[in-house]
Tab-separated table of C-alpha atoms in Angstrom:
chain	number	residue	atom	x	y	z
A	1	UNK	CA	0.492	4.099	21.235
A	2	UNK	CA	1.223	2.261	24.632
A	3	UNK	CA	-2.661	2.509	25.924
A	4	UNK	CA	-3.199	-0.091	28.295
A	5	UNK	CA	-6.940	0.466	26.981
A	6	UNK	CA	-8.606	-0.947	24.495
A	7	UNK	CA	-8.611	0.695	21.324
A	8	UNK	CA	-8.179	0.564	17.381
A	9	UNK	CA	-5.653	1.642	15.781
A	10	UNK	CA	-4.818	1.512	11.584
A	11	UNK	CA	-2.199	1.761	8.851
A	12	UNK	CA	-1.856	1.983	5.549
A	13	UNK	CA	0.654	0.852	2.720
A	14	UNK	CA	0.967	1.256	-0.479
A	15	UNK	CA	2.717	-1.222	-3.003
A	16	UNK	CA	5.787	-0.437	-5.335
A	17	UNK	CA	3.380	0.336	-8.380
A	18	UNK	CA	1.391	3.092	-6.564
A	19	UNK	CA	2.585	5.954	-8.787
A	20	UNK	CA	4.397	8.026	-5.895
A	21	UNK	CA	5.687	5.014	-5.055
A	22	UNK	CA	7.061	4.776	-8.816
A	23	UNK	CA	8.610	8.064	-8.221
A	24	UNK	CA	10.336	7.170	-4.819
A	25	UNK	CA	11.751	4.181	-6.774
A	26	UNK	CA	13.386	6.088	-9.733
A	27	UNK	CA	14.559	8.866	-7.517
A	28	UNK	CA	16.604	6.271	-5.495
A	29	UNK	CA	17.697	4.356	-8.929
A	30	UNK	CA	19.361	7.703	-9.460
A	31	UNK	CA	21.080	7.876	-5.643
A	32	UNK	CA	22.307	4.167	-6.250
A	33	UNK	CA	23.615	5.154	-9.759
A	34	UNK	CA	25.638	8.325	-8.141
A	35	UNK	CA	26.885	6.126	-5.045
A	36	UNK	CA	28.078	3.447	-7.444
A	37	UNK	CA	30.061	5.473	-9.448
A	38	UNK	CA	31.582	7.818	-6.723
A	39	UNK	CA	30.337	6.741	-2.794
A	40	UNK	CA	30.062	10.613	-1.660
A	41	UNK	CA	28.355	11.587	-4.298
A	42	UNK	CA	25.840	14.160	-3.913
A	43	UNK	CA	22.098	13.424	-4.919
A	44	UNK	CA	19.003	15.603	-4.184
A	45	UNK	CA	16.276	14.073	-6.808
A	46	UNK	CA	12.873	14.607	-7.075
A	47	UNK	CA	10.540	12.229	-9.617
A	48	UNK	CA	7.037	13.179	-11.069
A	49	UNK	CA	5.277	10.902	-12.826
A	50	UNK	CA	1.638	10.750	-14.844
A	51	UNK	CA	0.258	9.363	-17.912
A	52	UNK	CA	3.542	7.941	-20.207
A	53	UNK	CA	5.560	10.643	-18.859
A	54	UNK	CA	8.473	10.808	-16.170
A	55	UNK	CA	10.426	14.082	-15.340
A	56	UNK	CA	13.302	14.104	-13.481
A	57	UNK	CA	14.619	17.153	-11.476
A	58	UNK	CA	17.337	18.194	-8.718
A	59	UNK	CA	20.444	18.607	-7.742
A	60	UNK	CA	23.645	16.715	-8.184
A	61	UNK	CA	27.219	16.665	-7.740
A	62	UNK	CA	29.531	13.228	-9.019
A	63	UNK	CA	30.891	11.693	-12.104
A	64	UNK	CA	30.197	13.146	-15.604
A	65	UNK	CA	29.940	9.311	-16.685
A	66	UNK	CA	26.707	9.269	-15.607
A	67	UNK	CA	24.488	11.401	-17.840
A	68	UNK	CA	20.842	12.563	-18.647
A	69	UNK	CA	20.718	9.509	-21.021
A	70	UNK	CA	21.816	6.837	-18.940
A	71	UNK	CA	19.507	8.113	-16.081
A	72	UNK	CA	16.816	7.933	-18.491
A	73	UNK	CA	17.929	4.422	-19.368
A	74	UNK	CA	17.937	3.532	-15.646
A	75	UNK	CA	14.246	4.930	-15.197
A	76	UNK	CA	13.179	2.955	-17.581
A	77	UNK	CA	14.349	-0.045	-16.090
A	78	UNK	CA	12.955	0.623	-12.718
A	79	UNK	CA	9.462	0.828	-14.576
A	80	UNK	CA	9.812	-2.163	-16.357
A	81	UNK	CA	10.903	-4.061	-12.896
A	82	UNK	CA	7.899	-2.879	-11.583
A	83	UNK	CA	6.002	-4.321	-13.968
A	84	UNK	CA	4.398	-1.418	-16.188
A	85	UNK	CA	3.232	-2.018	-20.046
A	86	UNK	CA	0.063	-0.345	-20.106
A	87	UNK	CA	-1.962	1.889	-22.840
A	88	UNK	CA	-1.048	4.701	-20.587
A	89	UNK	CA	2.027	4.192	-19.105
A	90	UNK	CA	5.116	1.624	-20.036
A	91	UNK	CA	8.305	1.343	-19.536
A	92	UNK	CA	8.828	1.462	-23.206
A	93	UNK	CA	7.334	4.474	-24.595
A	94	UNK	CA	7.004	6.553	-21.766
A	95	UNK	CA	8.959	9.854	-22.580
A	96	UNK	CA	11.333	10.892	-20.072
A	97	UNK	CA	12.829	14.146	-19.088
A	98	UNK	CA	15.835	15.081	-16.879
A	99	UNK	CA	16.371	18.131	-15.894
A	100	UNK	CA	19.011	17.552	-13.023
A	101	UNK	CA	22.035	20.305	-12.255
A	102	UNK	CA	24.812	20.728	-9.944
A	103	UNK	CA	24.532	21.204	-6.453
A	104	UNK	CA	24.241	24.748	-4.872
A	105	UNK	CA	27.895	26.096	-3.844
A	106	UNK	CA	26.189	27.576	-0.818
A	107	UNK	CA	24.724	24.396	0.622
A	108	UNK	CA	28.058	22.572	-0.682
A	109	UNK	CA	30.126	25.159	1.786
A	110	UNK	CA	28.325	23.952	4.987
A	111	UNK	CA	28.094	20.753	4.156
A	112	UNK	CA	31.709	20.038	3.110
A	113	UNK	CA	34.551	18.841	5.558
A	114	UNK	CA	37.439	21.571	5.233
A	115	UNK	CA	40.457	22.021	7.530
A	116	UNK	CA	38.965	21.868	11.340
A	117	UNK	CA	35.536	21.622	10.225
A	118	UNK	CA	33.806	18.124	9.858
A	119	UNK	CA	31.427	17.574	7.525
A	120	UNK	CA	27.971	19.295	8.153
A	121	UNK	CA	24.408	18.234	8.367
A	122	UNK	CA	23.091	18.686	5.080
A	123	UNK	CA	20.006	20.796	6.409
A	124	UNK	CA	18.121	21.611	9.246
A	125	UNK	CA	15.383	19.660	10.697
A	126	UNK	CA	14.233	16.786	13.219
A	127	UNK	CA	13.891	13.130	12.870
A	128	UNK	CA	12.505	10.437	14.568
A	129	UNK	CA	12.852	6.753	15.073
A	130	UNK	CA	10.413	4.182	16.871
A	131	UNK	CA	10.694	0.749	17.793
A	132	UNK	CA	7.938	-1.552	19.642
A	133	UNK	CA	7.309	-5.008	20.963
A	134	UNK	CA	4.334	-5.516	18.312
A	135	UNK	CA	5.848	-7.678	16.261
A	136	UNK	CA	9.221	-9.698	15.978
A	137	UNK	CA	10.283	-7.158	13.469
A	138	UNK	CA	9.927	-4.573	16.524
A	139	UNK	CA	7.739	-2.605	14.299
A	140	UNK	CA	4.187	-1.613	14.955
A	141	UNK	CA	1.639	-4.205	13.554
A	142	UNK	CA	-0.507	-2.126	11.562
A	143	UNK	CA	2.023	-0.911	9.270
A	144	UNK	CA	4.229	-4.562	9.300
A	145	UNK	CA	0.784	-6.435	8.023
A	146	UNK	CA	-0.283	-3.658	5.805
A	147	UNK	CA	3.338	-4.101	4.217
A	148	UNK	CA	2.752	-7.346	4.484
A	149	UNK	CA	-0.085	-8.455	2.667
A	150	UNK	CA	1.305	-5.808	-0.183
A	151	UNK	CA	4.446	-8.009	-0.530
A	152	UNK	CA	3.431	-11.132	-0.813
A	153	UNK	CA	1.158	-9.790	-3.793
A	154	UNK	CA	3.962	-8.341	-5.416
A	155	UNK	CA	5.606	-11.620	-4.808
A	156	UNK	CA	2.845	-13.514	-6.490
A	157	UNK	CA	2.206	-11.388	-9.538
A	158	UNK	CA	5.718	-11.528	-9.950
A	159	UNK	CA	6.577	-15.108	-10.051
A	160	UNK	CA	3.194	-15.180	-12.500
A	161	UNK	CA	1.530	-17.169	-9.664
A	162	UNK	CA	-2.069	-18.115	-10.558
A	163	UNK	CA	-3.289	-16.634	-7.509
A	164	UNK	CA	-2.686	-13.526	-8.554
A	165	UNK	CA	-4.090	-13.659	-12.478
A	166	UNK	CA	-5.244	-10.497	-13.549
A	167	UNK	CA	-3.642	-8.415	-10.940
A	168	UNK	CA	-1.687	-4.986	-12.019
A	169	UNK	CA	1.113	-3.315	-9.930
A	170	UNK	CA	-1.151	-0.909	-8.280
A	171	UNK	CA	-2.114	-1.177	-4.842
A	172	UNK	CA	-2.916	-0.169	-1.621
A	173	UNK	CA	-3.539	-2.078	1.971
A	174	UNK	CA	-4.888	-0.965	5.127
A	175	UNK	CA	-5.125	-2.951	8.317
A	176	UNK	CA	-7.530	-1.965	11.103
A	177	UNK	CA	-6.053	-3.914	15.167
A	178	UNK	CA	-7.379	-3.986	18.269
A	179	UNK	CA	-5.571	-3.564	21.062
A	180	UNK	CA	-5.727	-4.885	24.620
A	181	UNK	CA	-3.792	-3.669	27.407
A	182	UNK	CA	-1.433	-2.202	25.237
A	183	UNK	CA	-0.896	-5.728	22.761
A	184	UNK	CA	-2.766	-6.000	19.256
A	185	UNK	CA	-4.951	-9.234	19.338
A	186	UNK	CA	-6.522	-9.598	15.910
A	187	UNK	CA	-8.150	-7.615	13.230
A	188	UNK	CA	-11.086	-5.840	13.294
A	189	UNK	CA	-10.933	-4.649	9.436
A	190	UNK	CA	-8.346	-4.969	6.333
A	191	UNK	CA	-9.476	-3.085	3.092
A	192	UNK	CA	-7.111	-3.937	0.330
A	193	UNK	CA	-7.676	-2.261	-3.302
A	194	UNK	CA	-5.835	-3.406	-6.411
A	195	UNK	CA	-5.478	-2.582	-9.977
A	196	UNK	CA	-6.861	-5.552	-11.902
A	197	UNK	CA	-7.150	-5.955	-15.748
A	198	UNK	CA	-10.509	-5.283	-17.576
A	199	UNK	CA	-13.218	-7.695	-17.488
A	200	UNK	CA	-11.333	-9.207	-13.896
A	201	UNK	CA	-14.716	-10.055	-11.415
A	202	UNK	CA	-14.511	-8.015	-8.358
A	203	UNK	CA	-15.873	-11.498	-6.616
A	204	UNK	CA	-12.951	-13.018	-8.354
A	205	UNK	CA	-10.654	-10.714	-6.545
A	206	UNK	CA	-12.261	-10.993	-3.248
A	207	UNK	CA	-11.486	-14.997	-4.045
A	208	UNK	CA	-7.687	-14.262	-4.893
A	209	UNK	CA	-6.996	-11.686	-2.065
A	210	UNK	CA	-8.564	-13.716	1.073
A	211	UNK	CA	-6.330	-16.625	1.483
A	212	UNK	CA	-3.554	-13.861	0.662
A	213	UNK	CA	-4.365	-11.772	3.589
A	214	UNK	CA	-5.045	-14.379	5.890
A	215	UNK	CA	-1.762	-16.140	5.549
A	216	UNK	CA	-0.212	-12.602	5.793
A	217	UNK	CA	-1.935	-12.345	9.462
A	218	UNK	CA	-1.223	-14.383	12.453
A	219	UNK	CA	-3.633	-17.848	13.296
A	220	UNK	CA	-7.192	-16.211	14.028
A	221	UNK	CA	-6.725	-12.441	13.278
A	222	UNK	CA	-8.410	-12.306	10.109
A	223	UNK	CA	-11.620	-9.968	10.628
A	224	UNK	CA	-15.270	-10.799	10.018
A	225	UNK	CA	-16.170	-11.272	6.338
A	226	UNK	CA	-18.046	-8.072	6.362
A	227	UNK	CA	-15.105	-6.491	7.494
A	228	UNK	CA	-12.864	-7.703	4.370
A	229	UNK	CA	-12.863	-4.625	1.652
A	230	UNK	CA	-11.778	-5.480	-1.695
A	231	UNK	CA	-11.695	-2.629	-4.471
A	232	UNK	CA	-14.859	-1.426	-2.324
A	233	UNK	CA	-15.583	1.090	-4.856
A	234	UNK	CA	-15.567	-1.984	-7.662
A	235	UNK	CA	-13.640	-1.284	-10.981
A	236	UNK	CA	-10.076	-0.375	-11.059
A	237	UNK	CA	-8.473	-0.849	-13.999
A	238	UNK	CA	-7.027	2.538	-14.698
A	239	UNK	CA	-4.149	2.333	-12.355
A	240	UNK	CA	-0.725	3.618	-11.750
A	241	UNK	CA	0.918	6.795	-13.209
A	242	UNK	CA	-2.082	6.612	-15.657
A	243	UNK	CA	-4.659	7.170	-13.488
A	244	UNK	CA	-2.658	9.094	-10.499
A	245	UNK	CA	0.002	11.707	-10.608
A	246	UNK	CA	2.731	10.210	-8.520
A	247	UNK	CA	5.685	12.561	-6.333
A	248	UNK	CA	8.891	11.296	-4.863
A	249	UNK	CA	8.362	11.543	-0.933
A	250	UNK	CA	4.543	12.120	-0.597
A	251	UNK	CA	4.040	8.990	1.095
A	252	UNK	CA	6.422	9.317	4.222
A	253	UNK	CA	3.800	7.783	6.783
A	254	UNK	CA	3.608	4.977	4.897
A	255	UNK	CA	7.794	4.752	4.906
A	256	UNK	CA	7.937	4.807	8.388
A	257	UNK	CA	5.989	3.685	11.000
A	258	UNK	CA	2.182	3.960	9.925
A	259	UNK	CA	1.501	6.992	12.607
A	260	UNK	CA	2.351	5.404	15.279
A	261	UNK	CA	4.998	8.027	16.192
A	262	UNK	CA	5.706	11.616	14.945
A	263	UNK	CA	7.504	12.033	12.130
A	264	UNK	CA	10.363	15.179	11.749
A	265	UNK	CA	8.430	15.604	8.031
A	266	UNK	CA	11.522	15.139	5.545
A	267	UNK	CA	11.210	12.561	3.021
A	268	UNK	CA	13.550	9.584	2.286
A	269	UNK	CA	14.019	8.906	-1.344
A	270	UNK	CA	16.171	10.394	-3.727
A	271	UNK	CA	18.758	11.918	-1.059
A	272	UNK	CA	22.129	10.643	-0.638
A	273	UNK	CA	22.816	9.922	2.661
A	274	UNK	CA	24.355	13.397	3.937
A	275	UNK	CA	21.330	14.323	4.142
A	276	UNK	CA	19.836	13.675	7.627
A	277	UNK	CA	16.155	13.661	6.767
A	278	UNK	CA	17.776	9.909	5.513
A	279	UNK	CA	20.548	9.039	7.365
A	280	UNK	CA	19.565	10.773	11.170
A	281	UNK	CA	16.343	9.106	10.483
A	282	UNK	CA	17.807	5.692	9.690
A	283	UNK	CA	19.741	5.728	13.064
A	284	UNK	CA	17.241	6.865	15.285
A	285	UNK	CA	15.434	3.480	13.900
A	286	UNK	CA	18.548	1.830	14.758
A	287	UNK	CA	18.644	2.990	18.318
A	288	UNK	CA	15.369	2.893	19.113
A	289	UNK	CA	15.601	-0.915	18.151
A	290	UNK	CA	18.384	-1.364	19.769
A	291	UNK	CA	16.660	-0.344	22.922
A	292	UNK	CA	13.797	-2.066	22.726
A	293	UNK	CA	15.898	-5.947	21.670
A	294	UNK	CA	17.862	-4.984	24.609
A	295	UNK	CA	15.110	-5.481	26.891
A	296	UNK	CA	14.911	-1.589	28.183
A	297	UNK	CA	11.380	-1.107	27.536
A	298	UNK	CA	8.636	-2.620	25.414
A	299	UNK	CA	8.533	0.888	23.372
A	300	UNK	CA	11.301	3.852	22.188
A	301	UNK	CA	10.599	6.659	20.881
A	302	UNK	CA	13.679	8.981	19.432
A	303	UNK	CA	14.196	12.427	18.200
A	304	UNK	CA	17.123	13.780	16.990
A	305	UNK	CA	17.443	17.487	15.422
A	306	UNK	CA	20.392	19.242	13.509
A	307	UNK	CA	21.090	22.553	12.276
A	308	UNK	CA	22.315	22.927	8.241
A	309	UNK	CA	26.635	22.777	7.935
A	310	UNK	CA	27.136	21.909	12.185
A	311	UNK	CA	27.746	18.283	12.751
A	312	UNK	CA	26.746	17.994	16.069
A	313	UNK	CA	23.137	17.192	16.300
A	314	UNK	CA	21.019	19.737	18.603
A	315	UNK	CA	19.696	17.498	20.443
A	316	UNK	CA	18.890	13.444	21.069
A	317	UNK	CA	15.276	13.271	23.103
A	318	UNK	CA	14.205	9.543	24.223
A	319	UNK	CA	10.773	8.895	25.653
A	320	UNK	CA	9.794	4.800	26.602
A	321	UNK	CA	6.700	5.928	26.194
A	322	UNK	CA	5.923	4.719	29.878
A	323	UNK	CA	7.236	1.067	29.138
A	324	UNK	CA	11.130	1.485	30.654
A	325	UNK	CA	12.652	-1.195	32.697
A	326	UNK	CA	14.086	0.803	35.417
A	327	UNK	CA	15.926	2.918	32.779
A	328	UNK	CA	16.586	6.232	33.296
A	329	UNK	CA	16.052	7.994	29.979
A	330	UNK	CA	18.775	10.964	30.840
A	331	UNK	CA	21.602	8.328	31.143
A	332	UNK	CA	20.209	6.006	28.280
A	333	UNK	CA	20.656	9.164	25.865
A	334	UNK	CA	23.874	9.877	27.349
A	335	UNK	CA	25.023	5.946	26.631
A	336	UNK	CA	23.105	6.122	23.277
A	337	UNK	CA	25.480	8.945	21.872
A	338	UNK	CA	28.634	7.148	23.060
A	339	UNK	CA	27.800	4.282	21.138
A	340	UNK	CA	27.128	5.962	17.798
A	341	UNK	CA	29.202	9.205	16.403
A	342	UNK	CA	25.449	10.701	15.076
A	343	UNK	CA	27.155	13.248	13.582
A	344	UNK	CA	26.325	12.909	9.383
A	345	UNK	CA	29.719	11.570	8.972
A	346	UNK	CA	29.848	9.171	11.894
A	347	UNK	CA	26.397	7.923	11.139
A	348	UNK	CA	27.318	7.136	7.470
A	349	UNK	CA	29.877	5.172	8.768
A	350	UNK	CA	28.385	3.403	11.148
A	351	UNK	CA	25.475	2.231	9.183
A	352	UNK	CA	27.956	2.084	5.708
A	353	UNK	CA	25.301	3.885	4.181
A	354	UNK	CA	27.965	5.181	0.936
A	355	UNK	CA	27.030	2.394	-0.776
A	356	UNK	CA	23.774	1.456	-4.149
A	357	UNK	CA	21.536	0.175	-1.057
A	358	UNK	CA	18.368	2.441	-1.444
A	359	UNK	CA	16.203	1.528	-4.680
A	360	UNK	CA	15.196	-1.517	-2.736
A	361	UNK	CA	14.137	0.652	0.564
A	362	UNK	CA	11.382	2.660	-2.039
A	363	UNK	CA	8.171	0.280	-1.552
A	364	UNK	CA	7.211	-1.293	1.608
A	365	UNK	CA	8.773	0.295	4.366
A	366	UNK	CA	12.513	1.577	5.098
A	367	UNK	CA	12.058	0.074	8.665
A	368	UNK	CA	11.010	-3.769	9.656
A	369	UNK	CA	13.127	-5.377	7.000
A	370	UNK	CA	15.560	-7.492	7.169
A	371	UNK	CA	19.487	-7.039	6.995
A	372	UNK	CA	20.980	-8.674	3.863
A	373	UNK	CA	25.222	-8.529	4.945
A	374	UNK	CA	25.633	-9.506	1.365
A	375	UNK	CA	24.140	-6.996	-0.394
A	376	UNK	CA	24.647	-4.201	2.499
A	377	UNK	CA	21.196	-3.604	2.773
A	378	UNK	CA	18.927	-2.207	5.853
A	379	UNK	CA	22.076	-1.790	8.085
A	380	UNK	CA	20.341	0.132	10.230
A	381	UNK	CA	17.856	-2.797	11.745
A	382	UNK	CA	20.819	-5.104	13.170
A	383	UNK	CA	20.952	-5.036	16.725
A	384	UNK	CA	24.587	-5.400	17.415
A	385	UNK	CA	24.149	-2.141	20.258
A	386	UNK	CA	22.176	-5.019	22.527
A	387	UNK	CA	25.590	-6.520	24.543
A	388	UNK	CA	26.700	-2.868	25.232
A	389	UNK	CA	23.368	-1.485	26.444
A	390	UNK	CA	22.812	-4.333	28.069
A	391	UNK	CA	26.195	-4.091	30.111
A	392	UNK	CA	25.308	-0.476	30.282
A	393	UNK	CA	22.121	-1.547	32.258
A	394	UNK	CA	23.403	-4.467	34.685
A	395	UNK	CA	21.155	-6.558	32.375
């Protein structure tokens, strides 16, 4: 997305009440429980949820202690966080099945360290990681202001802030930028649509949602008022689970980087962190970033691929999309794995990704945030690589 046209470009988010976005957040309330109890624990959890029901299903492999009961418990929590009492689904009636089982043996073989062998990917596939100079987050600025205006909603409806009277858990942003030479100047559309209680005005919402999105945006970005969509197909009141089926990992664009770059097309949520679809994916945001706060280019894009039990990735491909600063991309891949073991093992320990860290990663991006060192949270956006690629670079 480097054009040095002008163009428009759009992303979407979705907040933590959007019902597959309810399922992402109980499938990793189920990795965090695992981890806590037993840090290489296996998890492999998928979460549907519709009208006052939740089913849980998968694969596991940790501590008896934590059983089908407590997980239920622990579902029903995440639903009541999120804010959920309706008619048609709350957190206190909503029946709840689990129907998770041990892991496969066969996948447990490959994956497993044993004599000589280290620890093995924990499937095939391909990831990708991006970072840009969009934003000081290094993300692109479609997705960080559609994430953006999403979270300080939450934050409002939360805190029972006036501003946001009336205003359910379910939601959905999208932010239209132009671009000049390659730079986003302002927006030329935002369409936000909210779940809202009945009787709620839809030109009371418009009033509650404007100064929202324009403090979300930077000075003089906000579009023309024609160009504002609130709830532009008026009444939504039947919202959430109730209204929408929701999946754990159906909303992977939206967890990564808005289209902006590929995506290898595994999910995030509810895997434990040998899998790569999580972890490679994780890293290759942490390089890519990396690269960029270095001062090597104003873009990065990284792919890295692996093969199911071999702990050697396949292959690490870097493109600076046109934007390097008299980097060679062959050597920078070469520095890049001496840095960073990115085999499964190596990148779990690098990023100390064996730890409860992921229910709080299931709305609003996994990428852009910032790192908490007290909590252990979003390891993989420090940019502690910057001294040694710099030195790498004569920089």
């Amino acid at each position: 997305m480097r054009d040095k046209g002008e163009f428009l470009f759009t992303s979407e988010s979705v907040s933590e009440g959007h019902p597959d976005k309810v399922a992402d957040r109980i499938s990793d309330t189920v990795v965090d429980a695992y981890l806590a109890a037993d840090p290489y624990a296996r998890v492999a959890c998928e979460t549907l949820v519709t009208t006052n029901r939740i089913i849980l299903a998968g694969e596991t492999r940790g501590p008896d202690t934590i059983t089908k009961e407590y997980l239920a418990h622990l579902a029903r929590l995440a639903v009541h966080d999120i804010g959920y009492d309706q008619a048609g689904f709350s957190w206190r009636n909503a029946e709840i099945s689990v129907h998770l089982h041990a892991q496969s043996a066969d996948i447990a073989v490959g994956v497993d360290a044993a004599g000589n062998k280290d620890e093995g990917a924990g499937d095939q596939g391909i990831m990708f990681g991006y970072a840009c100079s969009d934003t000081e987050a290094l993300m692109p600025a479609p997705i960080y202001y559609s994430h953006l205006i999403l979270r300080r909603i939450s934050e409002l409806r939360r805190a029972g802030d006036a501003q946001a009277a009336g205003l359910q858990p379910d939601a959905k942003s999208q932010v239209t930028l132009r671009y000049v030479d390659g730079k986003p100047v302002g927006a030329s559309s935002v369409v936000v649509s909210i779940q809202h209680d009945e009787g709620v005005e839809q030109s009371a919402i418009r009033e509650q949602l404007r100064p929202i999105i324009k403090a979300a945006l930077p000075p003089g970005w906000m579009p023309p008022d024609a160009e504002l969509y609130t709830n532009p197909t008026g009444k939504f009141v039947i919202g959430g689970p109730d209204g929408d089926t929701g999946l754990t990992g159906r909303k992977i664009i939206v967890d990564t980087y808005g289209g902006s770059c590929p995506h290898g097309g595994g999910a995030f949520s509810g895997k434990d962190p040998t899998k790569v679809d999580r972890s490679a994916a994780y890293v290759c945001r942490y390089l890519a970033k990396n690269v960029v706060a270095a001062g090597l280019a104003e873009s990065c894009t990284l792919q890295l691929s692996y093969a199911i039990g071999v702990s050697q990735p396949l292959s690490l491909y870097v493109d600076l999309n046109g934007t390097g600063k008299d980097v060679d991309e062959t050597k920078l891949g070469t520095i890049l794995r001496e840095l960073v073991d990115l085999t499964p093992r190596g990148i779990r320990e690098h990023l100390q990704l064996n730890r409860p860290i992921y229910a709080v990663t299931s709305a609003f991006g996994h990428f852009g945030r910032t790192p908490d060192p007290d909590l252990g949270t979003f390891t993989w956006e420090k940019t502690d690589l910057v001294p040694a690629l710099q030195s790498a670079f004569g920089r």
